[in-house]
PDB file of C-alpha atoms in Angstrom:
ATOM      1  CA  MET S   1       9.981 -23.755-105.262  1.00 47.00           C
ATOM      2  CA  SER S   2       6.384 -22.432-105.166  1.00 46.00           C
ATOM      3  CA  LYS S   3       5.262 -19.242-103.496  1.00 43.00           C
ATOM      4  CA  ARG S   4       3.345 -21.306-100.921  1.00 44.00           C
ATOM      5  CA  GLU S   5       6.449 -23.208 -99.909  1.00 45.00           C
ATOM      6  CA  ASP S   6       8.476 -19.975 -99.773  1.00 47.00           C
ATOM      7  CA  GLY S   7       5.842 -18.344 -97.510  1.00 45.00           C
ATOM      8  CA  ALA S   8       5.741 -21.394 -95.245  1.00 45.00           C
ATOM      9  CA  SER S   9       9.501 -21.371 -94.829  1.00 46.00           C
ATOM     10  CA  ALA S  10       9.600 -17.577 -94.144  1.00 47.00           C
ATOM     11  CA  HIS S  11       6.813 -17.572 -91.574  1.00 53.00           C
ATOM     12  CA  PRO S  12       8.787 -19.073 -88.629  1.00 52.00           C
ATOM     13  CA  ARG S  13      11.601 -16.615 -89.290  1.00 53.00           C
ATOM     14  CA  SER S  14       9.279 -13.610 -89.055  1.00 59.00           C
ATOM     15  CA  ARG S  15       7.876 -14.879 -85.746  1.00 61.00           C
ATOM     16  CA  ARG S  16      11.355 -15.110 -84.274  1.00 58.00           C
ATOM     17  CA  LEU S  17      12.087 -11.550 -85.365  1.00 58.00           C
ATOM     18  CA  ARG S  18       8.923 -10.299 -83.726  1.00 65.00           C
ATOM     19  CA  ARG S  19       9.854 -12.039 -80.477  1.00 62.00           C
ATOM     20  CA  LEU S  20      13.288 -10.485 -80.526  1.00 57.00           C
ATOM     21  CA  GLN S  21      11.823  -7.040 -81.076  1.00 64.00           C
ATOM     22  CA  GLU S  22       9.308  -7.481 -78.277  1.00 65.00           C
ATOM     23  CA  THR S  23      12.038  -8.656 -75.908  1.00 58.00           C
ATOM     24  CA  GLN S  24      14.175  -5.640 -76.721  1.00 61.00           C
ATOM     25  CA  GLU S  25      11.264  -3.273 -76.178  1.00 64.00           C
ATOM     26  CA  LEU S  26      10.480  -4.929 -72.805  1.00 59.00           C
ATOM     27  CA  GLN S  27      14.088  -4.528 -71.698  1.00 61.00           C
ATOM     28  CA  VAL S  28      14.045  -0.849 -72.625  1.00 56.00           C
ATOM     29  CA  ARG S  29      10.827  -0.212 -70.673  1.00 63.00           C
ATOM     30  CA  THR S  30      12.210  -2.066 -67.626  1.00 57.00           C
ATOM     31  CA  THR S  31      15.398  -0.001 -67.742  1.00 57.00           C
ATOM     32  CA  HIS S  32      13.388   3.198 -67.813  1.00 57.00           C
ATOM     33  CA  ARG S  33      11.309   2.115 -64.805  1.00 65.00           C
ATOM     34  CA  ARG S  34      14.411   1.295 -62.800  1.00 62.00           C
ATOM     35  CA  ARG S  35      15.956   4.675 -63.560  1.00 62.00           C
ATOM     36  CA  LYS S  36      12.771   6.467 -62.462  1.00 64.00           C
ATOM     37  CA  LEU S  37      12.645   4.419 -59.247  1.00 59.00           C
ATOM     38  CA  LEU S  38      16.277   5.158 -58.420  1.00 59.00           C
ATOM     39  CA  THR S  39      15.753   8.858 -59.096  1.00 60.00           C
ATOM     40  CA  ARG S  40      12.732   9.014 -56.789  1.00 64.00           C
ATOM     41  CA  SER S  41      14.550   6.981 -54.071  1.00 61.00           C
ATOM     42  CA  GLY S  42      17.454   9.398 -54.214  1.00 61.00           C
ATOM     43  CA  VAL S  43      15.130  12.361 -53.743  1.00 55.00           C
ATOM     44  CA  LEU S  44      13.415  10.706 -50.764  1.00 62.00           C
ATOM     45  CA  ALA S  45      16.746   9.756 -49.198  1.00 61.00           C
ATOM     46  CA  GLY S  46      17.967  13.324 -49.494  1.00 61.00           C
ATOM     47  CA  PHE S  47      14.793  14.569 -47.855  1.00 57.00           C
ATOM     48  CA  ALA S  48      15.233  12.098 -44.962  1.00 56.00           C
ATOM     49  CA  VAL S  49      18.826  13.205 -44.410  1.00 52.00           C
ATOM     50  CA  ALA S  50      17.801  16.846 -44.336  1.00 56.00           C
ATOM     51  CA  MET S  51      14.794  16.392 -42.033  1.00 62.00           C
ATOM     52  CA  VAL S  52      15.809  13.523 -39.701  1.00 51.00           C
ATOM     53  CA  VAL S  53      19.488  12.583 -39.699  1.00 47.00           C
ATOM     54  CA  TYR S  54      20.987  16.075 -39.335  1.00 48.00           C
ATOM     55  CA  PRO S  55      18.939  16.939 -36.209  1.00 50.00           C
ATOM     56  CA  MET S  56      19.865  13.576 -34.668  1.00 51.00           C
ATOM     57  CA  VAL S  57      23.560  14.120 -35.300  1.00 47.00           C
ATOM     58  CA  GLY S  58      23.384  17.253 -33.169  1.00 49.00           C
ATOM     59  CA  THR S  59      22.050  15.290 -30.187  1.00 47.00           C
ATOM     60  CA  LEU S  60      24.558  12.477 -30.634  1.00 42.00           C
ATOM     61  CA  THR S  61      27.597  14.726 -30.653  1.00 44.00           C
ATOM     62  CA  PRO S  62      28.046  14.612 -26.833  1.00 46.00           C
ATOM     63  CA  GLY S  63      28.045  10.804 -27.037  1.00 47.00           C
ATOM     64  CA  ALA S  64      30.769  10.958 -29.649  1.00 46.00           C
ATOM     65  CA  GLU S  65      32.776  13.231 -27.366  1.00 50.00           C
ATOM     66  CA  ALA S  66      32.276  10.757 -24.529  1.00 46.00           C
ATOM     67  CA  ASN S  67      33.645   7.986 -26.747  1.00 51.00           C
ATOM     68  CA  GLU S  68      36.727  10.095 -27.452  1.00 54.00           C
ATOM     69  CA  ALA S  69      37.139  10.646 -23.715  1.00 49.00           C
ATOM     70  CA  ALA S  70      36.878   6.894 -23.130  1.00 46.00           C
ATOM     71  CA  GLN S  71      39.598   6.246 -25.709  1.00 53.00           C
ATOM     72  CA  GLU S  72      41.845   8.799 -24.000  1.00 52.00           C
ATOM     73  CA  LEU S  73      41.277   7.141 -20.643  1.00 43.00           C
ATOM     74  CA  ALA S  74      42.125   3.730 -22.070  1.00 48.00           C
ATOM     75  CA  THR S  75      45.577   4.982 -23.125  1.00 52.00           C
ATOM     76  CA  SER S  76      46.305   7.128 -20.051  1.00 51.00           C
ATOM     77  CA  THR S  77      46.914   6.671 -16.344  1.00 51.00           C
ATOM     78  CA  VAL S  78      43.830   8.405 -14.947  1.00 45.00           C
ATOM     79  CA  PRO S  79      43.129   7.292 -11.346  1.00 50.00           C
ATOM     80  CA  ALA S  80      40.227   4.847 -10.989  1.00 45.00           C
ATOM     81  CA  THR S  81      38.396   7.195  -8.616  1.00 43.00           C
ATOM     82  CA  SER S  82      38.163   9.942 -11.255  1.00 46.00           C
ATOM     83  CA  ALA S  83      37.627   7.751 -14.315  1.00 45.00           C
ATOM     84  CA  ALA S  84      33.849   7.792 -14.022  1.00 46.00           C
ATOM     85  CA  SER S  85      33.674  11.558 -13.671  1.00 47.00           C
ATOM     86  CA  ALA S  86      36.044  12.001 -16.596  1.00 43.00           C
ATOM     87  CA  LEU S  87      33.835   9.857 -18.809  1.00 42.00           C
ATOM     88  CA  LEU S  88      30.707  11.700 -17.744  1.00 46.00           C
ATOM     89  CA  THR S  89      32.236  15.133 -18.397  1.00 49.00           C
ATOM     90  CA  GLY S  90      31.710  14.806 -22.131  1.00 48.00           C
ATOM     91  CA  GLY S  91      28.394  13.024 -21.884  1.00 45.00           C
ATOM     92  CA  ALA S  92      25.024  13.566 -20.307  1.00 45.00           C
ATOM     93  CA  ALA S  93      25.226  14.732 -16.713  1.00 46.00           C
ATOM     94  CA  LEU S  94      23.779  12.374 -14.115  1.00 44.00           C
ATOM     95  CA  GLU S  95      21.813  13.889 -11.261  1.00 50.00           C
ATOM     96  CA  SER S  96      22.527  12.588  -7.780  1.00 47.00           C
ATOM     97  CA  SER S  97      19.687  10.837  -5.976  1.00 45.00           C
ATOM     98  CA  ASP S  98      18.693  11.609  -2.411  1.00 52.00           C
ATOM     99  CA  LEU S  99      16.256   8.721  -2.107  1.00 45.00           C
ATOM    100  CA  PRO S 100      16.557   6.971   1.296  1.00 47.00           C
ATOM    101  CA  LEU S 101      17.912   3.464   1.444  1.00 42.00           C
ATOM    102  CA  PRO S 102      15.433   0.763   2.471  1.00 43.00           C
ATOM    103  CA  GLY S 103      15.610   0.073   6.163  1.00 48.00           C
ATOM    104  CA  ILE S 104      13.802  -0.869   9.315  1.00 51.00           C
ATOM    105  CA  ASP S 105      10.770   1.154  10.260  1.00 52.00           C
ATOM    106  CA  GLU S 106      11.516   4.087  12.601  1.00 50.00           C
ATOM    107  CA  SER S 107       9.496   2.813  15.535  1.00 50.00           C
ATOM    108  CA  ALA S 108      11.201  -0.575  15.274  1.00 52.00           C
ATOM    109  CA  THR S 109      14.608   1.119  15.260  1.00 49.00           C
ATOM    110  CA  ALA S 110      13.708   3.011  18.411  1.00 48.00           C
ATOM    111  CA  LEU S 111      12.608  -0.190  20.079  1.00 51.00           C
ATOM    112  CA  ALA S 112      15.727  -2.069  19.083  1.00 50.00           C
ATOM    113  CA  ALA S 113      18.090   0.702  20.189  1.00 44.00           C
ATOM    114  CA  SER S 114      16.543   1.652  23.516  1.00 48.00           C
ATOM    115  CA  ALA S 115      15.618  -0.125  26.732  1.00 47.00           C
ATOM    116  CA  GLU S 116      12.759   2.338  27.268  1.00 53.00           C
ATOM    117  CA  TYR S 117       9.998   1.157  24.993  1.00 55.00           C
ATOM    118  CA  ILE S 118       7.143   3.144  23.579  1.00 66.00           C
ATOM    119  CA  VAL S 119       3.630   1.918  22.919  1.00 71.00           C
ATOM    120  CA  SER S 120       3.648  -0.059  19.680  1.00 78.00           C
ATOM    121  CA  THR S 121       1.059   0.601  17.001  1.00 86.00           C
ATOM    122  CA  SER S 122       1.056  -3.173  16.472  1.00 87.00           C
ATOM    123  CA  LEU S 123      -0.092  -3.687  20.103  1.00 92.00           C
ATOM    124  CA  PRO S 124      -1.836  -0.403  20.948  1.00 90.00           C
ATOM    125  CA  ASN S 125      -3.205  -1.713  24.267  1.00 90.00           C
ATOM    126  CA  CYS S 126       0.207  -2.791  25.552  1.00 95.00           C
ATOM    127  CA  ASP S 127       2.117  -0.167  27.565  1.00 92.00           C
ATOM    128  CA  PRO S 128       5.602  -1.252  28.754  1.00 94.00           C
ATOM    129  CA  SER S 129       6.030   2.040  30.605  1.00 91.00           C
ATOM    130  CA  LYS S 130       3.811   0.611  33.361  1.00 90.00           C
ATOM    131  CA  GLY S 131       6.627  -1.770  34.255  1.00 95.00           C
ATOM    132  CA  TRP S 132       6.162  -5.298  35.519  1.00 97.00           C
ATOM    133  CA  ALA S 133       6.128  -7.091  38.871  1.00 97.00           C
ATOM    134  CA  GLY S 134       5.508 -10.468  40.509  1.00 97.00           C
ATOM    135  CA  TYR S 135       6.916 -13.916  41.016  1.00 97.00           C
ATOM    136  CA  ASN S 136       7.828 -16.542  38.450  1.00 96.00           C
ATOM    137  CA  GLY S 137       4.504 -17.887  37.193  1.00 97.00           C
ATOM    138  CA  LYS S 138       2.643 -15.226  39.181  1.00 97.00           C
ATOM    139  CA  LEU S 139       3.197 -11.957  37.355  1.00 98.00           C
ATOM    140  CA  THR S 140       0.708  -9.152  37.872  1.00 97.00           C
ATOM    141  CA  GLU S 141      -1.949  -8.647  35.219  1.00 96.00           C
ATOM    142  CA  SER S 142      -0.539  -5.268  34.170  1.00 95.00           C
ATOM    143  CA  SER S 143       2.844  -6.951  33.547  1.00 97.00           C
ATOM    144  CA  LEU S 144       1.460  -8.979  30.665  1.00 98.00           C
ATOM    145  CA  CYS S 145       0.199  -8.237  27.164  1.00 97.00           C
ATOM    146  CA  THR S 146      -1.770 -10.367  24.743  1.00 97.00           C
ATOM    147  CA  LEU S 147      -0.263 -11.110  21.324  1.00 97.00           C
ATOM    148  CA  TRP S 148      -2.087 -11.229  17.973  1.00 95.00           C
ATOM    149  CA  ASN S 149      -2.956 -14.926  18.460  1.00 94.00           C
ATOM    150  CA  GLY S 150      -4.061 -14.801  22.103  1.00 95.00           C
ATOM    151  CA  GLU S 151      -0.778 -15.888  23.713  1.00 97.00           C
ATOM    152  CA  VAL S 152       0.561 -13.735  26.552  1.00 98.00           C
ATOM    153  CA  VAL S 153       4.100 -12.472  27.325  1.00 98.00           C
ATOM    154  CA  ARG S 154       5.606  -9.708  29.468  1.00 98.00           C
ATOM    155  CA  ASN S 155       4.750  -6.236  28.212  1.00 97.00           C
ATOM    156  CA  ASP S 156       8.238  -5.116  27.107  1.00 96.00           C
ATOM    157  CA  ALA S 157       8.901  -8.474  25.441  1.00 97.00           C
ATOM    158  CA  ALA S 158       5.483  -8.293  23.777  1.00 97.00           C
ATOM    159  CA  VAL S 159       6.158  -4.902  22.178  1.00 97.00           C
ATOM    160  CA  ALA S 160       9.523  -6.037  20.801  1.00 96.00           C
ATOM    161  CA  LEU S 161       7.981  -9.265  19.506  1.00 97.00           C
ATOM    162  CA  ALA S 162       5.138  -7.347  17.859  1.00 96.00           C
ATOM    163  CA  GLU S 163       7.614  -5.174  15.953  1.00 95.00           C
ATOM    164  CA  LEU S 164       9.571  -8.252  14.904  1.00 97.00           C
ATOM    165  CA  ASN S 165       6.305  -9.761  13.691  1.00 97.00           C
ATOM    166  CA  VAL S 166       5.627  -6.708  11.502  1.00 96.00           C
ATOM    167  CA  GLN S 167       8.870  -7.334   9.631  1.00 96.00           C
ATOM    168  CA  PHE S 168       8.217 -11.100   9.526  1.00 97.00           C
ATOM    169  CA  LYS S 169       4.783 -10.525   8.016  1.00 97.00           C
ATOM    170  CA  ALA S 170       6.214  -8.194   5.370  1.00 97.00           C
ATOM    171  CA  VAL S 171       8.509 -11.015   4.212  1.00 97.00           C
ATOM    172  CA  PHE S 172       6.294 -14.100   4.597  1.00 97.00           C
ATOM    173  CA  GLY S 173       2.840 -12.592   4.217  1.00 97.00           C
ATOM    174  CA  ARG S 174       1.509 -13.873   7.569  1.00 97.00           C
ATOM    175  CA  ASP S 175       1.988 -13.568  11.311  1.00 97.00           C
ATOM    176  CA  LEU S 176       4.679 -15.420  13.213  1.00 97.00           C
ATOM    177  CA  CYS S 177       3.139 -18.585  14.664  1.00 97.00           C
ATOM    178  CA  VAL S 178       3.586 -18.586  18.455  1.00 97.00           C
ATOM    179  CA  GLY S 179       2.468 -21.757  20.262  1.00 92.00           C
ATOM    180  CA  ASN S 180       3.246 -20.917  23.899  1.00 94.00           C
ATOM    181  CA  GLY S 181       4.137 -17.810  25.877  1.00 97.00           C
ATOM    182  CA  TYR S 182       3.730 -17.028  29.570  1.00 98.00           C
ATOM    183  CA  ARG S 183       3.166 -20.024  31.851  1.00 97.00           C
ATOM    184  CA  THR S 184       1.590 -19.769  35.255  1.00 97.00           C
ATOM    185  CA  LEU S 185       3.105 -21.806  38.054  1.00 96.00           C
ATOM    186  CA  ALA S 186       0.309 -24.336  37.699  1.00 96.00           C
ATOM    187  CA  SER S 187       0.949 -24.731  33.983  1.00 96.00           C
ATOM    188  CA  GLN S 188       4.670 -25.183  34.649  1.00 96.00           C
ATOM    189  CA  TYR S 189       3.904 -28.174  36.886  1.00 96.00           C
ATOM    190  CA  ALA S 190       1.638 -29.603  34.193  1.00 95.00           C
ATOM    191  CA  THR S 191       4.343 -29.129  31.555  1.00 92.00           C
ATOM    192  CA  LYS S 192       6.938 -30.793  33.784  1.00 93.00           C
ATOM    193  CA  ARG S 193       4.700 -33.828  34.213  1.00 93.00           C
ATOM    194  CA  SER S 194       4.129 -34.171  30.462  1.00 92.00           C
ATOM    195  CA  GLN S 195       7.611 -33.334  29.130  1.00 87.00           C
ATOM    196  CA  GLY S 196       9.935 -34.536  31.880  1.00 88.00           C
ATOM    197  CA  TYR S 197      13.560 -33.384  31.611  1.00 83.00           C
ATOM    198  CA  LEU S 198      12.750 -31.163  28.618  1.00 81.00           C
ATOM    199  CA  ALA S 199      10.799 -28.828  30.899  1.00 88.00           C
ATOM    200  CA  ALA S 200      12.397 -26.514  33.477  1.00 90.00           C
ATOM    201  CA  THR S 201      11.847 -26.966  37.183  1.00 91.00           C
ATOM    202  CA  PRO S 202       8.534 -25.252  38.068  1.00 94.00           C
ATOM    203  CA  GLY S 203       9.177 -21.787  39.421  1.00 94.00           C
ATOM    204  CA  THR S 204      12.382 -21.322  37.393  1.00 93.00           C
ATOM    205  CA  SER S 205      11.087 -21.438  33.806  1.00 95.00           C
ATOM    206  CA  VAL S 206      11.775 -18.440  31.595  1.00 96.00           C
ATOM    207  CA  HIS S 207       8.182 -18.900  30.423  1.00 97.00           C
ATOM    208  CA  GLY S 208       7.191 -18.134  34.025  1.00 97.00           C
ATOM    209  CA  TRP S 209       8.660 -14.639  33.646  1.00 97.00           C
ATOM    210  CA  GLY S 210       6.823 -14.075  30.381  1.00 98.00           C
ATOM    211  CA  LEU S 211      10.146 -13.864  28.550  1.00 98.00           C
ATOM    212  CA  ALA S 212       9.962 -16.981  26.369  1.00 98.00           C
ATOM    213  CA  ILE S 213       7.858 -18.288  23.510  1.00 98.00           C
ATOM    214  CA  ASP S 214       7.653 -21.613  21.715  1.00 97.00           C
ATOM    215  CA  LEU S 215       7.266 -21.355  17.942  1.00 97.00           C
ATOM    216  CA  CYS S 216       4.933 -23.591  15.987  1.00 95.00           C
ATOM    217  CA  GLY S 217       6.541 -26.372  13.992  1.00 91.00           C
ATOM    218  CA  SER S 218       5.971 -24.387  10.798  1.00 90.00           C
ATOM    219  CA  ASP S 219       8.338 -21.618  11.944  1.00 95.00           C
ATOM    220  CA  ASP S 220      11.125 -23.386  13.851  1.00 93.00           C
ATOM    221  CA  THR S 221      12.786 -24.730  10.716  1.00 94.00           C
ATOM    222  CA  GLY S 222      13.607 -23.846   7.117  1.00 95.00           C
ATOM    223  CA  ALA S 223      13.441 -20.356   5.633  1.00 96.00           C
ATOM    224  CA  THR S 224      11.477 -18.833   8.515  1.00 97.00           C
ATOM    225  CA  LYS S 225      13.969 -20.115  11.090  1.00 96.00           C
ATOM    226  CA  ARG S 226      16.900 -18.757   9.082  1.00 96.00           C
ATOM    227  CA  TRP S 227      15.175 -15.378   8.820  1.00 97.00           C
ATOM    228  CA  LEU S 228      14.508 -15.306  12.571  1.00 97.00           C
ATOM    229  CA  GLU S 229      18.114 -16.247  13.356  1.00 97.00           C
ATOM    230  CA  ALA S 230      19.278 -13.268  11.288  1.00 97.00           C
ATOM    231  CA  ASN S 231      16.658 -10.725  12.374  1.00 97.00           C
ATOM    232  CA  GLY S 232      15.321 -11.801  15.775  1.00 97.00           C
ATOM    233  CA  PRO S 233      18.307 -10.469  17.761  1.00 97.00           C
ATOM    234  CA  VAL S 234      17.645  -6.959  16.395  1.00 96.00           C
ATOM    235  CA  TRP S 235      14.548  -6.932  18.605  1.00 96.00           C
ATOM    236  CA  GLY S 236      16.144  -8.918  21.429  1.00 97.00           C
ATOM    237  CA  TRP S 237      14.628 -12.307  20.603  1.00 98.00           C
ATOM    238  CA  GLU S 238      17.010 -15.267  20.263  1.00 97.00           C
ATOM    239  CA  ASN S 239      17.094 -19.031  20.265  1.00 97.00           C
ATOM    240  CA  PRO S 240      19.498 -19.454  23.242  1.00 95.00           C
ATOM    241  CA  SER S 241      22.737 -21.383  22.933  1.00 94.00           C
ATOM    242  CA  TRP S 242      21.623 -24.174  25.293  1.00 92.00           C
ATOM    243  CA  ALA S 243      18.672 -24.851  22.943  1.00 93.00           C
ATOM    244  CA  LYS S 244      21.207 -25.587  20.191  1.00 91.00           C
ATOM    245  CA  SER S 245      23.517 -27.833  22.197  1.00 86.00           C
ATOM    246  CA  ARG S 246      22.652 -29.850  25.322  1.00 81.00           C
ATOM    247  CA  LYS S 247      18.936 -29.573  24.516  1.00 86.00           C
ATOM    248  CA  TRP S 248      17.728 -29.325  20.945  1.00 91.00           C
ATOM    249  CA  GLU S 249      14.819 -26.895  21.093  1.00 93.00           C
ATOM    250  CA  PRO S 250      14.752 -24.780  17.907  1.00 95.00           C
ATOM    251  CA  TRP S 251      11.224 -23.692  18.845  1.00 96.00           C
ATOM    252  CA  HIS S 252      12.259 -22.060  22.159  1.00 96.00           C
ATOM    253  CA  TRP S 253      13.011 -18.315  21.881  1.00 98.00           C
ATOM    254  CA  GLU S 254      13.757 -15.867  24.680  1.00 98.00           C
ATOM    255  CA  TYR S 255      13.737 -12.103  25.134  1.00 98.00           C
ATOM    256  CA  VAL S 256      17.409 -11.556  25.993  1.00 97.00           C
ATOM    257  CA  PRO S 257      17.206  -8.025  27.516  1.00 96.00           C
ATOM    258  CA  GLY S 258      14.781  -9.456  30.078  1.00 96.00           C
ATOM    259  CA  THR S 259      16.742 -12.604  30.879  1.00 96.00           C
ATOM    260  CA  ASP S 260      19.972 -10.604  31.188  1.00 96.00           C
ATOM    261  CA  ASP S 261      18.300  -8.187  33.597  1.00 95.00           C
ATOM    262  CA  LEU S 262      17.103 -11.069  35.796  1.00 95.00           C
ATOM    263  CA  GLY S 263      20.409 -12.896  35.526  1.00 95.00           C
ATOM    264  CA  VAL S 264      18.555 -16.050  34.512  1.00 93.00           C
ATOM    265  CA  TYR S 265      21.707 -17.976  33.620  1.00 91.00           C
ATOM    266  CA  GLU S 266      23.832 -16.734  36.517  1.00 91.00           C
ATOM    267  CA  SER S 267      24.543 -18.911  39.549  1.00 87.00           C
ATOM    268  CA  THR S 268      22.720 -16.567  41.957  1.00 89.00           C
ATOM    269  CA  TYR S 269      19.493 -16.790  39.935  1.00 91.00           C
ATOM    270  CA  TRP S 270      18.659 -20.306  41.038  1.00 86.00           C
ATOM    271  CA  SER S 271      18.751 -19.450  44.732  1.00 85.00           C
ATOM    272  CA  ASN S 272      16.467 -16.440  44.268  1.00 85.00           C
ATOM    273  CA  THR S 273      13.790 -17.818  41.951  1.00 84.00           C
ATOM    274  CA  GLY S 274      11.120 -17.526  44.595  1.00 88.00           C
ATOM    275  CA  ALA S 275      11.864 -13.863  45.264  1.00 91.00           C
ATOM    276  CA  TYR S 276       9.521 -11.089  44.283  1.00 95.00           C
ATOM    277  CA  ARG S 277      10.836  -9.243  41.211  1.00 95.00           C
ATOM    278  CA  SER S 278       9.852  -5.990  39.581  1.00 95.00           C
ATOM    279  CA  SER S 279      11.121  -3.438  37.090  1.00 94.00           C
ATOM    280  CA  ASP S 280      11.463  -0.796  39.811  1.00 86.00           C
TER     281      ASP S 280
END
């Protein structure tokens, strides 16, 4: 065998050896890097424990005590009324709140609870303390007050309705839609001619006393009607029972304190409808 052939056959072997050596060296360098990285990570972790975790453990200790208290309660017979306080004893103390519960505005409460009404800020020019007087369909001018939409009702009924409207507007974002209020005697005759049996005999209508309103079609049904059914009576305004039975008039609402005072649905009322009435 010649030297050339021997060199040719040895050459591939030497290349393989070099590759093996390089691979071993690479593995050694990689191992060193990993060891350095782990060492540095350990140092940083220790620093984090010393600077962050230990202070946090001090603040979490009460929570751990609360957990122990909860476990004790789960295996004991502590009364239900004291369970909450027992749990809170080992934890953060809760401060009691003296915030008032949401409720009806003070002036509205006064109106709803008393028959002697004050001047409403919602109708500043309406003064129920003046009283009222007159005949059905012929009330005196001072007996009546104008609502936000131009309709007119008796002064005490107007103030109560205005306060009800404040609450209605807070819920629905608009005023209550009132289509009709007080009716003069002449307008009662006109209504009787146009509506027949649906209208009361002229001179007996609750509208003639300024104690009734007719709602617009937008408010005598649906969500607004349900809200009025629940809240209207607080201010004395109701859809009377007859308007839900023998006559279906969901739009007709009456001021009950006024109708009760006049005895509108009593047998003696019908024989005295032409009599002069007043709040005195």
